[in-house]
Each structure stands twice: as C-alpha cells, then as structure tokens.
Coordinates of C-alpha atoms and ligand atoms in Angstrom, one line a residue:
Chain X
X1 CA -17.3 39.4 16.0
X2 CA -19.2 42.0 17.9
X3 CA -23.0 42.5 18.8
X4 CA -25.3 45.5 18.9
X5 CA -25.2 45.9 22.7
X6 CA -21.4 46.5 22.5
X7 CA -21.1 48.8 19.4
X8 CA -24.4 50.9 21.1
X9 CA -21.7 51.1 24.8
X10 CA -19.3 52.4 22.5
X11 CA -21.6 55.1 20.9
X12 CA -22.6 56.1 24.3
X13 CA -18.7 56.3 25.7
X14 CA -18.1 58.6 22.5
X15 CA -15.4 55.2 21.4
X16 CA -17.9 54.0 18.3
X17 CA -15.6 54.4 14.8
X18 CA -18.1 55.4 12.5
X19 CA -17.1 55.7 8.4
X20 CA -19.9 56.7 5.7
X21 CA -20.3 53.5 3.1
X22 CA -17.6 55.5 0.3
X23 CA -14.8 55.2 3.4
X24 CA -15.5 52.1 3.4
X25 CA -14.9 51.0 0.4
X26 CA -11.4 52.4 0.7
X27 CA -10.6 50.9 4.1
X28 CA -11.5 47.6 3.1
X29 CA -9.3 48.0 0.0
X30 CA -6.6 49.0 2.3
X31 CA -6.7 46.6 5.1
X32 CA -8.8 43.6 4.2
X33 CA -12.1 42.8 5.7
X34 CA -11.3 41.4 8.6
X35 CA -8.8 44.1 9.9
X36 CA -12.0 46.8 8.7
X37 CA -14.5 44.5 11.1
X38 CA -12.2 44.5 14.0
X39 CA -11.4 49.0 13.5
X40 CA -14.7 50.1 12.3
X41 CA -17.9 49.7 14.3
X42 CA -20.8 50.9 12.0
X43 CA -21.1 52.0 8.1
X44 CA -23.5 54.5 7.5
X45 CA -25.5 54.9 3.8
X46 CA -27.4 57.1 2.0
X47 CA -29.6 58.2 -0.4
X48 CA -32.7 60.9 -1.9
X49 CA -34.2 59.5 -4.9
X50 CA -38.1 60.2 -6.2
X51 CA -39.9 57.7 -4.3
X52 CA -43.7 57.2 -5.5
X53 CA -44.3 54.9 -3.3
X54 CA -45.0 57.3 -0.4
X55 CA -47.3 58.8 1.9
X56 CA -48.5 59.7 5.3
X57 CA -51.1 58.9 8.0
X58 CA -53.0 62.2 9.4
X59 CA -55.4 62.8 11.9
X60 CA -57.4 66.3 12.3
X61 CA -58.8 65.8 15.3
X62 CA -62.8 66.0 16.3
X63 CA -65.0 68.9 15.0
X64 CA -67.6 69.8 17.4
X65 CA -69.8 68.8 16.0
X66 CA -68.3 65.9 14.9
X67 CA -67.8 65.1 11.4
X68 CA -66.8 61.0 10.0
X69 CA -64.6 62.6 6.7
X70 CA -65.9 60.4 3.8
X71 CA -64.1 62.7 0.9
X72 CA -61.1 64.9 1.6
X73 CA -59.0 66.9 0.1
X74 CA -55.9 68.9 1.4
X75 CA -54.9 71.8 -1.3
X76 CA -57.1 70.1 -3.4
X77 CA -55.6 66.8 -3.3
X78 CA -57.3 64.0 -2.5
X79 CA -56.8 61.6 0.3
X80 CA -58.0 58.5 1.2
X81 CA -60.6 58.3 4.0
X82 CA -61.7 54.8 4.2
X83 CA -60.3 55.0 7.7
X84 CA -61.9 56.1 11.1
X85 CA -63.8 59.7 11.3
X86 CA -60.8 61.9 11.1
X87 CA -57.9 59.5 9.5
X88 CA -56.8 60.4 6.4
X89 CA -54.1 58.8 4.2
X90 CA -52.3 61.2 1.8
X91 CA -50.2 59.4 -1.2
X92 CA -47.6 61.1 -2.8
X93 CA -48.7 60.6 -6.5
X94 CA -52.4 61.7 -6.2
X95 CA -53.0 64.7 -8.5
X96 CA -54.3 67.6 -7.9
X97 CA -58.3 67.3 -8.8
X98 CA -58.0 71.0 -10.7
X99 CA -57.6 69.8 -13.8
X100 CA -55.7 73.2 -14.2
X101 CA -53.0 72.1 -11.8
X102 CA -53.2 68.1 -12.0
X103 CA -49.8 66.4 -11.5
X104 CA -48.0 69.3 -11.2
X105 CA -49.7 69.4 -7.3
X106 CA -49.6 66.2 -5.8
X107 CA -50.0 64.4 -2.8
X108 CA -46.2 64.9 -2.5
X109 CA -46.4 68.7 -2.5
X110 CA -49.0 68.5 0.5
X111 CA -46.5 66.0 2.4
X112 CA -43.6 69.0 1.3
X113 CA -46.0 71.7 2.4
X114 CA -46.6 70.3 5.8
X115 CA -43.1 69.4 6.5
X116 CA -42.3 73.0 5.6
X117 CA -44.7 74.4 8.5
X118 CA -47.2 75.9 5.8
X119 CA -50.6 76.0 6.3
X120 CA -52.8 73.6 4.1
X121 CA -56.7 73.8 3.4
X122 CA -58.3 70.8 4.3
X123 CA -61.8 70.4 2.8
X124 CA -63.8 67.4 3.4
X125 CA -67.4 66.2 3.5
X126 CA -69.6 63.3 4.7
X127 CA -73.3 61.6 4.7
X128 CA -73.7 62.5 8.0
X129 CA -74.5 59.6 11.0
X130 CA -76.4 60.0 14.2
X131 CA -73.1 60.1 15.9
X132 CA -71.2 62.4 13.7
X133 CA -74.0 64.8 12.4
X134 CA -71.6 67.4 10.4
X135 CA -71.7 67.2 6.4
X136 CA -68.9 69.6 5.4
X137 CA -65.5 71.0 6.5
X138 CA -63.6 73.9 5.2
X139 CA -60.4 74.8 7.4
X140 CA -56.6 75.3 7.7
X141 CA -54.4 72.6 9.0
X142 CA -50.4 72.8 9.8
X143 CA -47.8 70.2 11.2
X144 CA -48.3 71.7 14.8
X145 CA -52.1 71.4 14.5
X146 CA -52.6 68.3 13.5
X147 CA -52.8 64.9 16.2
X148 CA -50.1 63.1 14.1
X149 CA -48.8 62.5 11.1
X150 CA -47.1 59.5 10.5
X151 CA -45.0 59.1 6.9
X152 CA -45.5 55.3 5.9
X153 CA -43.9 54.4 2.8
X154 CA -44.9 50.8 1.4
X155 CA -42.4 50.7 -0.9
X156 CA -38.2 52.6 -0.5
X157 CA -34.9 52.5 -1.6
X158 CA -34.8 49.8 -4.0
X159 CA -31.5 47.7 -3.6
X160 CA -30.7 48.6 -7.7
X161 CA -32.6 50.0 -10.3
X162 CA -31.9 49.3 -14.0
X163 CA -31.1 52.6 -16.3
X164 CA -33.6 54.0 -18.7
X165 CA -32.7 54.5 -22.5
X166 CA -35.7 55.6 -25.7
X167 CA -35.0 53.7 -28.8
X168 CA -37.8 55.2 -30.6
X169 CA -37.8 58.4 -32.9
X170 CA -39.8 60.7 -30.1
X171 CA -38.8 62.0 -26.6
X172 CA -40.8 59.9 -23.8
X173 CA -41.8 61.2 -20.8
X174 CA -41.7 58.6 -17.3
X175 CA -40.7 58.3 -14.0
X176 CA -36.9 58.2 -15.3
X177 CA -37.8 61.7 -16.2
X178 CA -37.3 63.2 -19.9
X179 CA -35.7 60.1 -22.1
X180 CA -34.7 61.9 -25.6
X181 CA -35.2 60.1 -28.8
X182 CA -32.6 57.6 -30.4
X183 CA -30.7 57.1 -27.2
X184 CA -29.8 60.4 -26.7
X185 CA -29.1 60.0 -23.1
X186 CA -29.8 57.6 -20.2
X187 CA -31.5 58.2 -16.9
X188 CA -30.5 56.1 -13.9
X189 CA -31.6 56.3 -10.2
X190 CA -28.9 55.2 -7.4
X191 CA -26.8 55.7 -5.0
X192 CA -25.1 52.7 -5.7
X193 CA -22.1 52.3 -3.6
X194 CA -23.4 54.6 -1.2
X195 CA -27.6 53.2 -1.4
X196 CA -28.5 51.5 1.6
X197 CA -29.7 47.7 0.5
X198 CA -26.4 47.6 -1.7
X199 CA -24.4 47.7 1.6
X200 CA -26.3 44.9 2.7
X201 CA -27.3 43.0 0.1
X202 CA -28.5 39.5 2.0
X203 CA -30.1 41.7 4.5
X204 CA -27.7 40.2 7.4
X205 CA -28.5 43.2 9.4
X206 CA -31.4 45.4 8.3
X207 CA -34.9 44.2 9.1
X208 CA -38.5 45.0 11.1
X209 CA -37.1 47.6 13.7
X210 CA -33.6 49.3 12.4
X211 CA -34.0 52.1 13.0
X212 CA -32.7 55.0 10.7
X213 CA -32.3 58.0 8.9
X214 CA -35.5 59.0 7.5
X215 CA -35.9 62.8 6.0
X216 CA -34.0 64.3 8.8
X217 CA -35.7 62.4 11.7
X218 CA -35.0 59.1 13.5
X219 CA -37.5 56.6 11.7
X220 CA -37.9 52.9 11.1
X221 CA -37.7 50.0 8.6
X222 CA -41.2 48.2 9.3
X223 CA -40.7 45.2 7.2
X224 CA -40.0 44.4 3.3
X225 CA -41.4 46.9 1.0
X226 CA -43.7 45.5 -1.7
X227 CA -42.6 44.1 -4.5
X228 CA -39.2 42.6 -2.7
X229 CA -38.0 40.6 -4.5
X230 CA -35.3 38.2 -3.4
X231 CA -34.5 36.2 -6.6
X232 CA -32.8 38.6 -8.9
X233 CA -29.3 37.0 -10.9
X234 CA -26.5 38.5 -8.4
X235 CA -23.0 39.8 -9.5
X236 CA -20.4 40.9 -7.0
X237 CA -22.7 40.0 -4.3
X238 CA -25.6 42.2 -5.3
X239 CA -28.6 41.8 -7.6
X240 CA -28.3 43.3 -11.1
X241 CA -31.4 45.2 -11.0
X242 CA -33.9 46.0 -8.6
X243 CA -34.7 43.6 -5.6
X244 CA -35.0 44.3 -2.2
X245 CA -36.8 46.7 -0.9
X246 CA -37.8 48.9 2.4
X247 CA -41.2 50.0 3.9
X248 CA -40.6 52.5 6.0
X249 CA -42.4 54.6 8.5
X250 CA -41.4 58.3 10.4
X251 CA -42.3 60.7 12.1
X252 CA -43.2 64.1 10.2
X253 CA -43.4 66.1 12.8
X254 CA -39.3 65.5 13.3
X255 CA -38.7 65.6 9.6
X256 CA -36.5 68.4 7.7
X257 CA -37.5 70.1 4.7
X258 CA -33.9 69.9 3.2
X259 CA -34.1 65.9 3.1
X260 CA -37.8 65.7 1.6
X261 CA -39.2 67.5 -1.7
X262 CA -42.6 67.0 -3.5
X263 CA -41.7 67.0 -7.3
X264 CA -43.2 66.0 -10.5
X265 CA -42.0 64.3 -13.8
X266 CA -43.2 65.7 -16.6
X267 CA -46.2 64.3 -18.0
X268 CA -45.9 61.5 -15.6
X269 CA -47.1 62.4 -12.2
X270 CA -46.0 63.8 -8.9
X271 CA -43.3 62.0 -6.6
X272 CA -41.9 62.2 -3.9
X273 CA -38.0 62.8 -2.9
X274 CA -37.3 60.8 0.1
X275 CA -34.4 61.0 1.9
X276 CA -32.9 57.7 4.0
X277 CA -29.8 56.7 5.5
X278 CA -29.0 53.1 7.2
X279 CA -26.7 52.5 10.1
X280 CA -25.1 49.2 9.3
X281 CA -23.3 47.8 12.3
X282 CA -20.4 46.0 11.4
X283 CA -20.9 42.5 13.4
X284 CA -18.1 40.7 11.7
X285 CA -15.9 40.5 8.7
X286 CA -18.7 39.0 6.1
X287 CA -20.6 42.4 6.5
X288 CA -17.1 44.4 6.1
X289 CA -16.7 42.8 3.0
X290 CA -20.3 43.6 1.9
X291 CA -20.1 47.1 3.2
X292 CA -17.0 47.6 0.7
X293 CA -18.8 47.6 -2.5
X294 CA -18.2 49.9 -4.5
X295 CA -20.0 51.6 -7.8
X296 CA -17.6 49.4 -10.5
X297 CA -18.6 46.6 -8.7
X298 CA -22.9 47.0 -9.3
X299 CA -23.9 46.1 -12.3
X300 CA -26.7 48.3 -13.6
X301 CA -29.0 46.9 -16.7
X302 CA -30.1 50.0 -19.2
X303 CA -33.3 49.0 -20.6
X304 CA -35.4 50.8 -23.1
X305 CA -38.2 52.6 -21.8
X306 CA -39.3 52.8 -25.8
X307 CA -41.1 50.0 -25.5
X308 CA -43.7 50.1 -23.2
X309 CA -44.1 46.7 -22.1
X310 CA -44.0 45.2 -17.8
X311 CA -40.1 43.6 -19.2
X312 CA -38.5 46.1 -21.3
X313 CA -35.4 44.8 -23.4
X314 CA -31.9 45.3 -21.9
X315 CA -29.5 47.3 -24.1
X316 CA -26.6 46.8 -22.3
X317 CA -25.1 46.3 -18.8
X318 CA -22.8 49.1 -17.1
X319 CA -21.9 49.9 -13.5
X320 CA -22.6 52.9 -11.5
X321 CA -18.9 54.1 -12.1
X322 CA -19.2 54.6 -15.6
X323 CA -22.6 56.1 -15.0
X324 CA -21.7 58.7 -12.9
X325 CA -18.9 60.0 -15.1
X326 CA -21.0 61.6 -17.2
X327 CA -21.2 59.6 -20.6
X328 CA -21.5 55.7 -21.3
X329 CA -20.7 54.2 -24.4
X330 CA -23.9 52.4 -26.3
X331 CA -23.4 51.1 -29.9
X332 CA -20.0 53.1 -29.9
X333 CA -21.7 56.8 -29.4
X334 CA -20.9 58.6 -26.3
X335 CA -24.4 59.1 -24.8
X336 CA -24.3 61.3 -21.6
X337 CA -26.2 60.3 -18.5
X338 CA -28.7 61.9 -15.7
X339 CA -28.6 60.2 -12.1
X340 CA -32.0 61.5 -10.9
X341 CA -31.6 60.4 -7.5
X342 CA -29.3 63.5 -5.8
X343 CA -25.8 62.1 -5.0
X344 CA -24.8 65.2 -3.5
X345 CA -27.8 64.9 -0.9
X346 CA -27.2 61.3 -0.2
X347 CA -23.7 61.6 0.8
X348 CA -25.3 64.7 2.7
X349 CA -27.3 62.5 4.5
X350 CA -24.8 59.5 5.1
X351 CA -22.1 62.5 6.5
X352 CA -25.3 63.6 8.9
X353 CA -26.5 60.0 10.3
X354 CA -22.6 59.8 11.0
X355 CA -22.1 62.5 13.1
X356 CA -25.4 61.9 14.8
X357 CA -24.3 58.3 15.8
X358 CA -20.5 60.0 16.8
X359 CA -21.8 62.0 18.7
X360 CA -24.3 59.4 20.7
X361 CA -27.5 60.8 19.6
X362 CA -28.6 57.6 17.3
X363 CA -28.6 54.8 19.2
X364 CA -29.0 51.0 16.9
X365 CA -31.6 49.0 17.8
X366 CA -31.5 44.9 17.1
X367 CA -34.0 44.1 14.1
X368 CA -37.3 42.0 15.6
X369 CA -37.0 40.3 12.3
X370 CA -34.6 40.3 9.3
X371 CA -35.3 41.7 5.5
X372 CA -36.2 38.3 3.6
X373 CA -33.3 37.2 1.7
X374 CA -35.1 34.4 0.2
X375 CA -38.3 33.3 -1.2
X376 CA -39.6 36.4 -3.0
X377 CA -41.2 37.1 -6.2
X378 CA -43.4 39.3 -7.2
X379 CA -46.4 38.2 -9.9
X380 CA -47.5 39.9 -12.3
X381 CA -51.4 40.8 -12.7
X382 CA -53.1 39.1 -15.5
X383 CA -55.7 40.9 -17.5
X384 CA -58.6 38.8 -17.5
X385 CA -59.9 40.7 -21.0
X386 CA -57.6 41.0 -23.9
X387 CA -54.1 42.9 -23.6
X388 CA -54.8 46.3 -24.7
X389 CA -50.7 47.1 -25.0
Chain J
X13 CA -21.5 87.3 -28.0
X14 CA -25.1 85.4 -28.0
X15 CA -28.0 87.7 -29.8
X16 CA -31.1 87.1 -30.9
X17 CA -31.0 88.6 -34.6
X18 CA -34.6 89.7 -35.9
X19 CA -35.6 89.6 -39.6
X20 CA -38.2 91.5 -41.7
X21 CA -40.2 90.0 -44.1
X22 CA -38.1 91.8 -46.7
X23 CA -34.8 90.8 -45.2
X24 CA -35.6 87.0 -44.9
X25 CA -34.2 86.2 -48.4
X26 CA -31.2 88.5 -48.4
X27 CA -28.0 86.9 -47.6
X28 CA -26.9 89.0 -45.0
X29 CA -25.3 86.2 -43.1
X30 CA -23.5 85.0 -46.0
X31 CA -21.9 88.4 -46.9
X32 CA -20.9 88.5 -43.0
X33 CA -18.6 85.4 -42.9
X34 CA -17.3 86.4 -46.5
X35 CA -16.5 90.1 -45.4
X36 CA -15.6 89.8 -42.0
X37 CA -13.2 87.9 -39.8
X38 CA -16.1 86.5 -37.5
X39 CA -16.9 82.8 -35.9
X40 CA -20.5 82.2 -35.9
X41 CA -22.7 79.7 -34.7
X42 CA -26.5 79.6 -35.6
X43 CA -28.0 77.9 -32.5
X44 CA -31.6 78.4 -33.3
X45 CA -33.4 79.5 -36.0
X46 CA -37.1 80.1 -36.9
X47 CA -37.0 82.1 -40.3
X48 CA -39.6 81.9 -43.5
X49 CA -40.4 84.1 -45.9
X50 CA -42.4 86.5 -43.4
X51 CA -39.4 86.7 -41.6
X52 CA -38.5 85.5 -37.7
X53 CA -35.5 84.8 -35.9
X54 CA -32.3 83.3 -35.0
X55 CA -30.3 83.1 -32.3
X56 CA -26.7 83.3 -33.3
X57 CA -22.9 83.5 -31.3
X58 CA -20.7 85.5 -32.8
X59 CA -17.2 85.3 -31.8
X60 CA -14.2 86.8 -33.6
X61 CA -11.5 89.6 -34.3
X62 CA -14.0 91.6 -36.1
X63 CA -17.1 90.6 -34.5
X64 CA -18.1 94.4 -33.7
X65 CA -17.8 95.3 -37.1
X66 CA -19.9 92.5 -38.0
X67 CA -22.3 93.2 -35.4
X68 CA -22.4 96.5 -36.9
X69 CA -22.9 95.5 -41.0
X70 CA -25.8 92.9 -40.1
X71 CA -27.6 95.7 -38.4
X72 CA -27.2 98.4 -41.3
X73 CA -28.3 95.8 -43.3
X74 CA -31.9 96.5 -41.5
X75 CA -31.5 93.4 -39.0
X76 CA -32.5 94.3 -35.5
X77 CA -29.4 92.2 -33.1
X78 CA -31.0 91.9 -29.9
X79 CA -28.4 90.8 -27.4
X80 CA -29.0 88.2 -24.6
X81 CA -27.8 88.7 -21.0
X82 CA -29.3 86.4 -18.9
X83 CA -30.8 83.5 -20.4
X84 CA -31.0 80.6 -17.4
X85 CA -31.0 80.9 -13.8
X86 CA -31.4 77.8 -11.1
X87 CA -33.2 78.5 -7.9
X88 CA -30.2 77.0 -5.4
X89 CA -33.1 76.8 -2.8
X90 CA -35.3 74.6 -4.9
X91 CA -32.7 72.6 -6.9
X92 CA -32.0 69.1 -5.1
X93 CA -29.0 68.6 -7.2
X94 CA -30.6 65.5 -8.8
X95 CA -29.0 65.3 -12.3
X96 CA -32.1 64.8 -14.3
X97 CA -31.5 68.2 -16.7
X98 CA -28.0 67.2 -16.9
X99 CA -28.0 65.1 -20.0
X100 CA -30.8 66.8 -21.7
X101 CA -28.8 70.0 -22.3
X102 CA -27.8 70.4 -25.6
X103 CA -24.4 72.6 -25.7
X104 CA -23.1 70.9 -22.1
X105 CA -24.1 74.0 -20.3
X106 CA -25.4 72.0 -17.4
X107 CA -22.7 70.1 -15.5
X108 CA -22.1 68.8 -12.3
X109 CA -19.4 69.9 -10.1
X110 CA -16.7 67.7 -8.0
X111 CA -19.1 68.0 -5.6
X112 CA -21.9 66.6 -6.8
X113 CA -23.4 70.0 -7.2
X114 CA -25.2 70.2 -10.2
X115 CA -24.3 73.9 -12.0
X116 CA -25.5 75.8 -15.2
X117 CA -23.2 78.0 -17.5
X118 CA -25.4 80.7 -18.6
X119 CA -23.0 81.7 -21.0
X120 CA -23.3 78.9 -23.1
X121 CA -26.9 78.3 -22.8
X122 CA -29.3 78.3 -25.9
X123 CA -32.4 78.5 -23.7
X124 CA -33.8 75.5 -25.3
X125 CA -36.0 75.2 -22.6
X126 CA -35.7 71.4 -21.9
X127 CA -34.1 71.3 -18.5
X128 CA -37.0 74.0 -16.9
X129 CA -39.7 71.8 -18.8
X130 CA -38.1 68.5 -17.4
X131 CA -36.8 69.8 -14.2
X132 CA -38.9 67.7 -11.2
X133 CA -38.8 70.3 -8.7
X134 CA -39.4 73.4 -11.0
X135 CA -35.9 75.0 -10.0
X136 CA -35.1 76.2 -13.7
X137 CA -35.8 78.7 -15.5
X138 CA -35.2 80.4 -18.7
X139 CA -35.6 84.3 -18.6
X140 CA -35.4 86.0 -22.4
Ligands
SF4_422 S1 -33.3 68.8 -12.7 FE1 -33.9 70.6 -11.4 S2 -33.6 69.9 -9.3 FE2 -32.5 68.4 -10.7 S3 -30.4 69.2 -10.8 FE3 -31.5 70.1 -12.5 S4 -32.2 72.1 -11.8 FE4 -31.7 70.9 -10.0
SF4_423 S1 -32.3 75.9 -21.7 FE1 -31.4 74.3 -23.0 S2 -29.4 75.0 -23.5 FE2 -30.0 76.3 -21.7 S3 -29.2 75.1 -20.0 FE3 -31.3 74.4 -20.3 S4 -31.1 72.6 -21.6 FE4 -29.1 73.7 -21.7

C-alpha cells in the first residue's frame, strides 16, 4: 500500500519506477501482483483515436467598438455563441457551411489549425445593443492572439468499443470508417491493453482532478463523460463493449500538433484525433493486477454496422489480440481488420507521459472525486412521432 | 512489370491477350479492366522469362503499353498511422510494420483508389 503523496516524493527525488501499461502486463506475468505493487510506482497509458466528441472554449477579446458575437464562423465553420459577447464554442464535427467543402472542413480542422499556429478568419455578426453597438466582424485570429482557448471534450476514451462489420451487399460509410460489403473487413477503435479506462476499469484511481496527458500538454479529467455507462456485462475485469468514459478539458495553448489531427470519415463527418495518456499510480496490489490486462484478455463485440439500428446485432466476440494481427476469423473466412485509432501514436504517447513523470515534470494529483463505477445508464431518446428507421 | 495497356476500338475484339499466354512464356495478371467494344483499358502485371518479348508482340499488335512508375505515395507528415486503409486494400499492399507504422508497397499497388478516398486525414494519394 502506498499513497499519492509518497509516489509524487519519489517523482521529485528522481526514485519513482515508472513502466508504460504493455510492461506491465509482462511484469505482472513475471512477478505476481503483489511483488509488481511493491517495485512499480505508476503505469502510464495511452491512446489517439477519432474523438467526435470534442471541442474548445475561445475568447477573441473586445472590439472597440464592442461587438456581442451572435453568429460566428472561423474558416467558415460555425461555432456556437450562445455565450457572453466574445465566447465562442467550436465543436469538432461542425461542417464547413460551403457546401463546396462541407465535412471535409470541420470544426476539428479549425481546432488542428490553431494548434498548428496558423492563422484563422473569424467572421461574425450581431443585432447590435446599446452596449455593444458593432454588427459585423471580419478578422484573423491565431493561438497567440486569442484570450484563451480551452479544449473541453464531453465525451473521451471510451473504456472499449465494440468492432464494426457490413453484412449488406454495398460498402457503408461511418464513423468506423469505410466498412466493405459482405464482411469484407472489420474496423475497430482501441488501444486495448494500452487504452486508459481498460487499466482501470472500476475507476479506483481516475476521477474529477487526475491530471494527464492531453495532446501533448498537461490536462485534466473533469468528471464522467456523457454517456458513461457503468453497467456493461464484464469479462476479465473489464466491460465487453463500451462503458466508461472521460470528459476532459486542456489547455491549447500547451498542446502539440503531433498528438491532435482534424480528420474526416468519408461521407460521415469531421472528427477529431485526440491524443490522451493516464498516469495510474499503483496504490496497492488490486490496481497491479488491473493494470496487467492485456489485449487477449478484452473482449471486443463486432457488430454489424449493416443494419442501422441504436443496437446493432453482434456477429461474434474476439479480443484485441486477434484484432491487431491483422485478420479475424468470421464464418470461417479470414477477413482482415483496420484499428482506426493509431497504436503506434498511443504507445507514442504512453513512452512520452513516462519520461515526463521520470524525469519529475508531471507531478499526480489526488482525484476530488472518483469516475462512477456504479449506477450509470444511459437512455435512449424516444421519438414521440412514428420511427422513421 | 505493372502497365496500363490501351485498346482501339478495332483492337477490343482481337485476342491479343490470348495469343500472348499461348506464344509466350509470360505470368500475367489482369488487375483492372474497363474494355467494350469502343475500346478502353486494362491494367495488367506481366511477369515472366519472356515478358519483354511479350511486351513487345502486344504492342505490334497496335496496343499502346503504358507502363506505371509511381502509382501511390503517403504523406509521412499527414499519416497518423491509424490503420483505417489497411484492410481496404485489395492486393495487401498496405501493411503495417512491427512498429506499428502503417507502410504502402507501391509495387504492388493497383491504385484502386480506396485507401486515398477512405483515408481520414487525406495522407494518400494515388498519382497515374
Ligand atoms: S488511413 Fe491515412 S492516416 Fe490512416 S494509416 Fe492509412 S494513410 Fe495513414
Ligand atoms: S490504391 Fe488500392 S491497391 Fe493501391 S494501396 Fe490503395 S487500396 Fe491498395
């Protein structure tokens, strides 16, 4: 048993052991759980997977004369300004309103754009008040310009994700990316072994306050994402599909173009790839042992993305292991698979919040209040009309 | 060798092709093909002891071979390495390395097209 305050001494005396999630997996293997809880002080995780659920807080600044922004658009796309005078919030899935460039220039690109130092147009108008008399706006804006900008993401880094399979005779286009006709390959988006909720599945340590790895800067869990969902059927410790979630907020002004990328699916919309790594401090040998999983041990549903209903029929269940070699076997045919969400980058970024907390630049902070583990379930809407699907 | 191999009207009903593999030690592989009776084109490998003197029949026979360098290129800079083109390919041409880097074999690409059209960050392209 150890507590924050001691692992965060040994971080600063340069004594903190440090392994990414994947050494884990082996030193548990190796010497048990409670041998790993003693040696290691904190496992660190990682993942970059298309993230819709994104966006960012901005603030211009005053115009002289002042302006209350009623309608804005940055590059085009629109933000929300149901907020104070010059608050703006920019989602990452908000096509472009050119109808020539639509989805494939999203609110995502602008949050890329603006990480990357580039200069955006910001064009914005207004009824005009007594107190802000200006109607219309046409300037530049830039990272270094503006008052803040604040990435809040409602919803990150689901704990598992089922796998995405067509049964029909066409190729479908969705947020699992290009699904070819008849099952001619699967699409699934996880880090699994390496994906931060996975390494903590009952939420013992992540909660209101962690801080973390967000797109190259320090940021911070702020609570459950929407939709968490507690009460998914558990195998191994960990829920077969997706469950728990993150929201997450950072600071863009800190971020890193390499762990962030505005993207689009075809004929689906514009997402954003979000990069985020959690430090999970090993407080005794319970979270070693959850800290070991590894992908053969997460199940992963594929379910068919052919029929386009809210609960879409599960084909078969598989594991991140056979997933990421390349092929799974459905209805004895090899079909090959896509992971969607960069492994590469998430290791990347599990190696990187590593050696920042090795070398006593990340400090962990003690949660305010822990990730639910119980009691969640998200409704669905009902139509009040007739179903049109 | 990958070419492109251009027919005439007049030539789309001759068996050209035929006569190759009969006459001539050759491996081919049609990989597309978009021939009717005004002509078009097909995009063919030709492997084989005597695929230069195959190469050098089909175009006597009044076929123009046009062959392909290039034909798919990945901006390293752009690419996030996510996977998603990797199981659309449809000759394995897109793989991904021990790494985790995701890499594509020009050589044995088609240029079907369906990894640039699918790819999410645009880092693909197919140059004929
Ligand atoms: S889909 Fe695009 S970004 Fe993803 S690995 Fe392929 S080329 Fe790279
Ligand atoms: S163009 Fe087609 S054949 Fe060539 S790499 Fe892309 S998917 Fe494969």
């Amino acid at each position: 048993m150890k507590t924050i305050e001691e692992i965060n001494q040994r971080i600063k005396d340069g004594d903190a052991v440090v392994v990414t999630a994947t050494e884990m997996t082996q030193i548990v293997r190796e010497n048990g759980a409670e041998k790993a809880a003693e040696d290691i002080d904190v496992v660190t995780t990682g993942t970059f997977g298309a993230m819709c659920s994104s966006g960012a807080f901005l603030n211009f600044g005053h115009t002289d004369p002042p302006i209350k922004m009623t309608k804005t658009f940055l590059n085009g796309v629109e933000s929300y300004s149901g907020l104070a005078a010059v608050d703006t919030y920019i989602g990452a899935t908000q096509p472009s309103r050119n109808p020539d460039v639509g989805i494939e220039y999203g609110g995502a690109h602008v949050i890329e754009d603006l990480i990357n130092g580039k200069d955006v147009e910001l064009v914005a108008d207004s009824y005009g008040t007594d107190c802000y008399p200006l109607t219309e706006v046409k300037t530049q804006v830039n990272l270094e310009n503006l008052n803040d900008a604040v990435m809040i993401n409602p919803r990150n880094s689901y704990q598992n994700y089922a796998a995405a399979v067509n049964s029909t005779d066409e190729p479908i286009y969705t947020y699992m990316g290009t699904l070819l006709p008849n099952m001619g390959n699967v699409s699934f988006s996880s880090a699994g072994g390496l994906s931060p909720l996975l390494n903590d599945p009952y939420f013992q340590t992540i909660g209101l306050g962690t801080k973390i790895f967000l797109c190259g800067a320090e940021g911070y869990v702020i609570g459950e994402g929407t939709q968490h969902s507690t009460e998914v059927k558990r195998e191994n410790g960990v829920p077969v599909d997706g469950a728990g979630t993150m929201m997450l907020k950072g600071d863009m002004k800190q971020m890193d173009h390499e762990f962030i990328r505005g993207a689009t699916m075809p004929k689906y919309g514009s997402t954003l790839f979000v990069g985020v790594g959690v430090p999970i401090p090993v407080l005794n040998s319970d979270i070693a042992k959850r800290t070991a999983i590894a992908d053969e041990d997460i199940t992963c549903r594929v379910t068919d993305y052919g029929v386009a209903r809210r609960s879409k029929p599960t084909i078969l269940e598989t594991n991140y292991q056979e997933l990421r070699s390349g092929s799974i076997e459905i209805n004895g045919v090899e079909v090959e698979t896509s992971p969607l969400s960069s492994y590469k980058k998430a290791v990347k970024i599990a190696k990187e919040l590593q050696s920042w907390i090795e070398n006593g630049k990340f400090l962990l902070t003690s949660p305010v209040n822990l990730l639910a583990h119980e009691g969640y379930s998200p409704n669905p809407l009902k139509l009040g009309g007739k179903l049109l699907l | 060798m990958k070419a492109w191999l251009y027919f005439s009207p007049k030539m789309a009903n001759k068996a050209v092709i035929t006569d190759l593999v009969k006459n001539f030690d050759v491996n081919f592989n049609i990989l597309r093909a978009d021939i009717d009776s005004q002509g078009g084109k097909m995009l063919m490998e030709i492997n084989g002891p005597e695929a230069e003197q195959g190469i050098a029949y089909i175009e006597n026979a009044g076929i123009n071979v046009s062959p392909i360098k290039r034909v798919v290129k990945k901006d390293e800079n752009m690419c996030i390495d996510c996977g998603a083109c990797v199981s659309l390919c449809p000759v394995h041409a897109i793989i991904v390395d021990d790494d985790w880097t995701v890499e594509v074999k020009d050589k044995e690409c088609i240029g079907c097209k369906l990894c640039s059209y699918s790819c999410p960050t645009k880092a693909i392209k197919v140059i004929e």
